[in-house]
Coordinates of C-alpha atoms and ligand atoms in Angstrom, one line a residue:
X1 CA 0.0 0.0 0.0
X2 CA 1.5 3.9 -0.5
X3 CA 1.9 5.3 2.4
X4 CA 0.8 9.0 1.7
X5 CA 3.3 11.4 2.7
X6 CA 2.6 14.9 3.9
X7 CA 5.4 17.8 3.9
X8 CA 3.5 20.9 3.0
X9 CA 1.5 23.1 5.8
X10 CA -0.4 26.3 5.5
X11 CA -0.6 28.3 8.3
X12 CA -4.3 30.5 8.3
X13 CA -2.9 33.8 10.1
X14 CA -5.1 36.7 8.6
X15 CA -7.9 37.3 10.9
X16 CA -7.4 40.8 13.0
X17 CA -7.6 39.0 16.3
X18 CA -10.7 41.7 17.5
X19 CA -11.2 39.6 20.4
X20 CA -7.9 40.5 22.2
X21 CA -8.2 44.5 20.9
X22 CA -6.2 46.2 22.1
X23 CA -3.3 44.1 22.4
X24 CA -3.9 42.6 18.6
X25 CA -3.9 46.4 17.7
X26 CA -0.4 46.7 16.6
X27 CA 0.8 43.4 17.4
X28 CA -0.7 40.0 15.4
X29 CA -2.3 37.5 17.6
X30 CA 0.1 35.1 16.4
X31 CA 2.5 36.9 18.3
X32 CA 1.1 36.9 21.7
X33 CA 3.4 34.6 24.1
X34 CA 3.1 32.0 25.7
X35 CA 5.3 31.5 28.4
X36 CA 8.2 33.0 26.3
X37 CA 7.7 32.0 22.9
X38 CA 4.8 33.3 20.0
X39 CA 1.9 31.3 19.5
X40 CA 2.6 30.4 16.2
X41 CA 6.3 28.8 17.7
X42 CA 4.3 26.0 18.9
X43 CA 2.6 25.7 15.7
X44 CA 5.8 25.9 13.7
X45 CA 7.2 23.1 16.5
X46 CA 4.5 20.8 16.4
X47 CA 4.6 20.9 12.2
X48 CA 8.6 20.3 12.0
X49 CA 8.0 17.0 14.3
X50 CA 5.5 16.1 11.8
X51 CA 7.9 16.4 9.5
X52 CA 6.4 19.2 7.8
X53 CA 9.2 21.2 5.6
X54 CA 7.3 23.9 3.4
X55 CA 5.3 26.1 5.2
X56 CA 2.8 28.3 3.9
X57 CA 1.3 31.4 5.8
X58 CA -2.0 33.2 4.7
X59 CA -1.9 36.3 6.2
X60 CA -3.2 40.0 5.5
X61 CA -2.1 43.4 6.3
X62 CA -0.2 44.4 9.5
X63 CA 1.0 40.7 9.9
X64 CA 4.6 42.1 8.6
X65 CA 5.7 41.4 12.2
X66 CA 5.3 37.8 11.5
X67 CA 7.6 37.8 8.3
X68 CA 10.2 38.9 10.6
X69 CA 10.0 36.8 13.2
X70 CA 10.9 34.0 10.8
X71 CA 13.9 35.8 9.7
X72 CA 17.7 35.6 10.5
X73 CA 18.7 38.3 12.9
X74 CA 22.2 39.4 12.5
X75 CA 22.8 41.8 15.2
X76 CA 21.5 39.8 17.6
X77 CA 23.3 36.1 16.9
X78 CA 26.6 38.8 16.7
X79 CA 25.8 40.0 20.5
X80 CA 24.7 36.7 22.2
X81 CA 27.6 34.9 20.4
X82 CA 29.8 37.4 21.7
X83 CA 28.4 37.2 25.5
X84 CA 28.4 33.5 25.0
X85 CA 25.5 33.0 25.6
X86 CA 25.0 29.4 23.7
X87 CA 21.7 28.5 25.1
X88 CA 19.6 32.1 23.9
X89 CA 21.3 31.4 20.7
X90 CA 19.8 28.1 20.2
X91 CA 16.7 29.2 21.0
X92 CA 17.0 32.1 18.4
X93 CA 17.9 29.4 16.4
X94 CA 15.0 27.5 16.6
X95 CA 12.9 30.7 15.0
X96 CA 14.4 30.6 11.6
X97 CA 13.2 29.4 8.6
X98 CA 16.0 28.2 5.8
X99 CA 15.5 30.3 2.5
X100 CA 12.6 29.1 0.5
X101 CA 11.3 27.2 3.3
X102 CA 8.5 29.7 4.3
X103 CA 6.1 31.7 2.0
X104 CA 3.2 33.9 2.3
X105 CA 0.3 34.8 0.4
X106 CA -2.1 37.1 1.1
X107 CA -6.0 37.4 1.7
X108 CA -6.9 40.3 0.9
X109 CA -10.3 39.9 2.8
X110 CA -11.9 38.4 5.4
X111 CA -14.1 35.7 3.7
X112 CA -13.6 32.6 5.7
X113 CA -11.4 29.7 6.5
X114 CA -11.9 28.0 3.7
X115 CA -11.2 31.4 1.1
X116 CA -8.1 31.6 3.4
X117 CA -6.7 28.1 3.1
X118 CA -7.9 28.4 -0.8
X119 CA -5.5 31.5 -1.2
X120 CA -2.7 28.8 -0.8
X121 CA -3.6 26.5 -3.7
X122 CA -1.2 27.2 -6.0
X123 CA 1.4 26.8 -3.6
X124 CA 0.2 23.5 -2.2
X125 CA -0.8 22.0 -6.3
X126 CA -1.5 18.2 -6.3
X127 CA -0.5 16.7 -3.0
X128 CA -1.8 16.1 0.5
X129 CA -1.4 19.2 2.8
X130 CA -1.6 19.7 6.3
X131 CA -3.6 23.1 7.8
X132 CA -2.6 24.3 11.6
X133 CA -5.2 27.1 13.2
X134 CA -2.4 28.6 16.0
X135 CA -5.4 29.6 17.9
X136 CA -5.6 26.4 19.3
X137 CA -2.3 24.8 20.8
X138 CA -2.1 21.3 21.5
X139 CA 0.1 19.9 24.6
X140 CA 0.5 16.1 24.1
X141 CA 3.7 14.1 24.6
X142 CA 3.5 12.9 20.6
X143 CA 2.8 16.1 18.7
X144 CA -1.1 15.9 17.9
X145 CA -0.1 16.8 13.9
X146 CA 2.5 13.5 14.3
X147 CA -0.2 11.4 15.2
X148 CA -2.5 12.0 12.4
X149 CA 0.1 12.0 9.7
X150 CA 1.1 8.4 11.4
X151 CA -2.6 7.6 11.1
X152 CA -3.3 9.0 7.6
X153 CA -0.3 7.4 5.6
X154 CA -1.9 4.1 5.2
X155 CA -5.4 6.1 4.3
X156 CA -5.3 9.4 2.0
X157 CA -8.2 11.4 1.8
X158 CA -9.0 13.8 4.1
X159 CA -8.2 13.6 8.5
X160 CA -9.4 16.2 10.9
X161 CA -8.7 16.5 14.5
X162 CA -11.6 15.5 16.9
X163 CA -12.4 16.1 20.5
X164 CA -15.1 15.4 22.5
X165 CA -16.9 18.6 23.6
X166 CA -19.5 19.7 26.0
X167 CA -23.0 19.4 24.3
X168 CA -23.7 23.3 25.1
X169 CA -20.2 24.4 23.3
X170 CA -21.3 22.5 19.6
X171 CA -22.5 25.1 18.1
X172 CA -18.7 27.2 18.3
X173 CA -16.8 24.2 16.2
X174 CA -17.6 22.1 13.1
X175 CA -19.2 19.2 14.1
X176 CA -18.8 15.0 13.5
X177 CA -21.7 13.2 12.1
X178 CA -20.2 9.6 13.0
X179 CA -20.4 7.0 10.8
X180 CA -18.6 4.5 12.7
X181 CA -16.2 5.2 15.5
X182 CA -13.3 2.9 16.5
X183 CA -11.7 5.1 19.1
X184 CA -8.7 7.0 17.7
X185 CA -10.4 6.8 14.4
X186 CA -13.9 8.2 13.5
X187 CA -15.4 7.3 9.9
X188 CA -17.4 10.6 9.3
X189 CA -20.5 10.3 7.5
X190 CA -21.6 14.4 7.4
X191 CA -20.0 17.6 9.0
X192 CA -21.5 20.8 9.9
X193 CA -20.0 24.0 10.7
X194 CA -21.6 26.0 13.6
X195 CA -24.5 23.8 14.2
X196 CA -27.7 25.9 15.6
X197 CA -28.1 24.7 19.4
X198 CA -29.7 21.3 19.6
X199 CA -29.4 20.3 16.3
X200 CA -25.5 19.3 16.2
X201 CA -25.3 15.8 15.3
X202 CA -22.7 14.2 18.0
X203 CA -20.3 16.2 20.6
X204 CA -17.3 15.4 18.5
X205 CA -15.8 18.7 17.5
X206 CA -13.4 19.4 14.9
X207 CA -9.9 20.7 16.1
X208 CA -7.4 23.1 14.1
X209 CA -5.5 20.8 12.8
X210 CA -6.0 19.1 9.6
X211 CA -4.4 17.0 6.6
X212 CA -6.5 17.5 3.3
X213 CA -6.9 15.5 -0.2
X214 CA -6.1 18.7 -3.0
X215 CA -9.6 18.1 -4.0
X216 CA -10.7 20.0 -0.9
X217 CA -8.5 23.0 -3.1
X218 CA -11.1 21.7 -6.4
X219 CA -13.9 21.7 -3.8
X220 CA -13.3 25.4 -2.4
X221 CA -12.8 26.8 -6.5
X222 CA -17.0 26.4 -6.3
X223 CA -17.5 27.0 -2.7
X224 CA -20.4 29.0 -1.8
X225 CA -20.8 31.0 1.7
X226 CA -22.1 28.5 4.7
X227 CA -22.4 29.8 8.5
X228 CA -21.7 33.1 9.1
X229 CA -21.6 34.3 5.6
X230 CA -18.5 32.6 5.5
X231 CA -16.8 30.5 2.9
X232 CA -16.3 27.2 5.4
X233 CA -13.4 24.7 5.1
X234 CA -15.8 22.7 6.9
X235 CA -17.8 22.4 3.8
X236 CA -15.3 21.7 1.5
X237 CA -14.3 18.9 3.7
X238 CA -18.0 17.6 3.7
X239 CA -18.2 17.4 0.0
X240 CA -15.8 14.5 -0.2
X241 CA -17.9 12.6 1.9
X242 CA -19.5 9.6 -0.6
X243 CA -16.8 10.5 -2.8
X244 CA -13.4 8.0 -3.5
X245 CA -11.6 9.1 -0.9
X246 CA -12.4 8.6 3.0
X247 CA -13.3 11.9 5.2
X248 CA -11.9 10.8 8.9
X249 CA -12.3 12.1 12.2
X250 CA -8.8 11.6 14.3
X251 CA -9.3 11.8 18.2
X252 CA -6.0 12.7 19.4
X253 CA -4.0 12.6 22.4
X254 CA -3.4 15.8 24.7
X255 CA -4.5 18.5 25.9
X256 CA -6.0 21.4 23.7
X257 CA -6.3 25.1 24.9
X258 CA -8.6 27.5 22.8
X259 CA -6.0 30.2 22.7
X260 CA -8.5 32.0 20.5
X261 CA -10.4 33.2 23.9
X262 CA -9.3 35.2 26.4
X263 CA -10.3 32.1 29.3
X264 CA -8.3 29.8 26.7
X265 CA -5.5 31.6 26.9
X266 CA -5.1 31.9 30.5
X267 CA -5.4 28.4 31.1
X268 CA -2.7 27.8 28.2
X269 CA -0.5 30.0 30.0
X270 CA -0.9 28.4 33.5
X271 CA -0.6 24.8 32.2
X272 CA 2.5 25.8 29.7
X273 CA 3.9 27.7 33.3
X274 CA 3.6 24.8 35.5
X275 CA 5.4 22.7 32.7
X276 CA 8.6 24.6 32.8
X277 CA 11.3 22.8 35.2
X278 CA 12.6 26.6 35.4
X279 CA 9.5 28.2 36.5
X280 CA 6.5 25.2 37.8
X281 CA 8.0 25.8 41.9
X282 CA 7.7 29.3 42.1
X283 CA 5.0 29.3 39.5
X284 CA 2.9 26.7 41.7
X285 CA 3.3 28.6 45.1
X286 CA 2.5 31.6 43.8
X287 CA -1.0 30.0 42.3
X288 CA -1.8 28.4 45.9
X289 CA -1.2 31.5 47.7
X290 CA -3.1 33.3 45.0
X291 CA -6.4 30.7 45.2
X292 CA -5.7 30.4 49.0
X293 CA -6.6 34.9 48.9
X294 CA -9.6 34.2 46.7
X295 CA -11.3 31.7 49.2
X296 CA -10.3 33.8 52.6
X297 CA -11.9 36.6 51.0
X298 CA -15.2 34.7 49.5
Ligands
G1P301 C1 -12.6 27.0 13.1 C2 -13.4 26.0 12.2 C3 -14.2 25.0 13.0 C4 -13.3 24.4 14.1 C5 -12.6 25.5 14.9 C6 -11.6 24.8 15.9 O1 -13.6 27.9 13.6 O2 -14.2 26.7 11.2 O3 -14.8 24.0 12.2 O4 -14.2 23.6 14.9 O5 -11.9 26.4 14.1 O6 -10.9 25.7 16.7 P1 -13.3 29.3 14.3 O7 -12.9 28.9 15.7 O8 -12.2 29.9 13.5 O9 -14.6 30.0 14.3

């Protein structure tokens, strides 16, 4: 059998990021930290162990903050080289992208997901691609993108990332209509993005990271706007479902944080705080003593 091999990602980062105004003002979202490092770093990470090696960014105006991030920076390898500082160097290291490595198109409006992941398809032409929404980080002690590109080389088609959410949340995600579900793989008989309340067909939501057939890049050419007035990559996905390829649900491993949200992010930040050897003791006191206040003064 082929084993279908992915090495091409695109990287949706146009959207203005209103929901953490005024921080996204002048800064993308993309760029707000973690810890100590961007949240697209953990994207970039967790696509490199999947052995991703072209990476394609969608972005928009005042993402130029981005491009540079990715870039050499001279003046600052020269200064912690001289200090000797070896350790901030390979960590500065870990930022760049080799020449040719990295490129960016632009959408030049917001139209959706899937119009952004479609501004990519010449880039991508005819081979499986993976997409990675930064918004939502994934910890997990296998990469959640290495999982699924383990799990999709023996079956093509298209893979997206599943969780089980709480019935009330459905209608924020796309949502699973399972066909038949064997645990870390779900055969997906229907998909809907945004479901109204009640009507979502299972709790499985779909999680920012995908792999995708190029006739999901066919499919989007004649896509017409779904929820929210949006064109939906949701939808493209769903039209190749009773077609010759298989549309599967992946329920991965780890942790996911909605980094998208302002609660999201906080719990990101504590989880990725108390992970740190060099911060979780000081970190952790610091949170007992800070619940410990709450409850004396409730
Ligand atoms: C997007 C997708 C949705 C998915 C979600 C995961 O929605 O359209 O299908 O469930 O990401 O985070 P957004 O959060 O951009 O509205």
């Amino acid at each position: 059998m082929t084993r279908h091999k992915v090495s091409k990602a695109i990287f949706p980062v146009a959207g203005l990021g209103t929901r953490f105004l005024p921080a996204t003002k002048s800064i993308p979202k993309e760029i707000m930290t973690l810890v100590d490092r961007p949240l697209i770093q953990y994207a970039i990470d967790e696509a490199r162990a999947a052995g991703i090696d072209e990476f394609i960014f969608v972005t928009s105006r005042g993402k130029s903050a981005l491009e540079d991030y990715f870039d050499h920076s001279p003046e600052l390898e020269r200064t912690l080289t001289e200090a000797g500082k070896a350790d901030l160097l390979e960590t500065l290291h870990q930022t760049y992208m080799s020449s040719g490595a990295i490129a960016y198109v632009r959408q030049n409006r917001p139209r959706g997901l899937g119009h952004a992941v479609w501004c990519a398809r010449r880039l991508v032409g005819d081979e499986p691609f993976a997409v990675l929404l930064p918004d939502d980080v994934i910890a997990a002690e296998k990469p959640c993108l290495k999982q699924m590109v383990e799990a999709y080389g023996d079956l093509g088609g298209c893979m997206v990332a599943a969780m089980e959410v709480p019935p009330a949340r459905a209608s924020s995600y796309g949502v699973l209509d399972v066909d038949r579900d064997d645990g870390s793989l779900i055969r997906v008989k229907g998909l809907v993005e945004k479901p109204k309340a009640g009507t979502a067909p299972s709790n499985l939501a779909v999680i920012g990271r995908y792999i995708l057939s190029p006739r999901v890049m066919e499919n989007l050419n004649n896509m017409r706007p779904g929820a929210g007035g949006e064109i939906q990559l949701t939808d493209a996905i769903a039209a190749e479902i009773g077609g010759p390829e298989t549309v599967h649900g992946y329920r991965f491993q780890g942790q996911r944080y909605d980094c998208g949200s302002k609660a999201g992010f906080l719990q990101a930040t504590v989880a990725f705080g108390l992970a740190r050897q060099d911060l979780s003791a000081e970190f952790a006191d610091f949170l007992h003593h800070m619940v410990a206040l709450r409850e004396a003064a409730q």
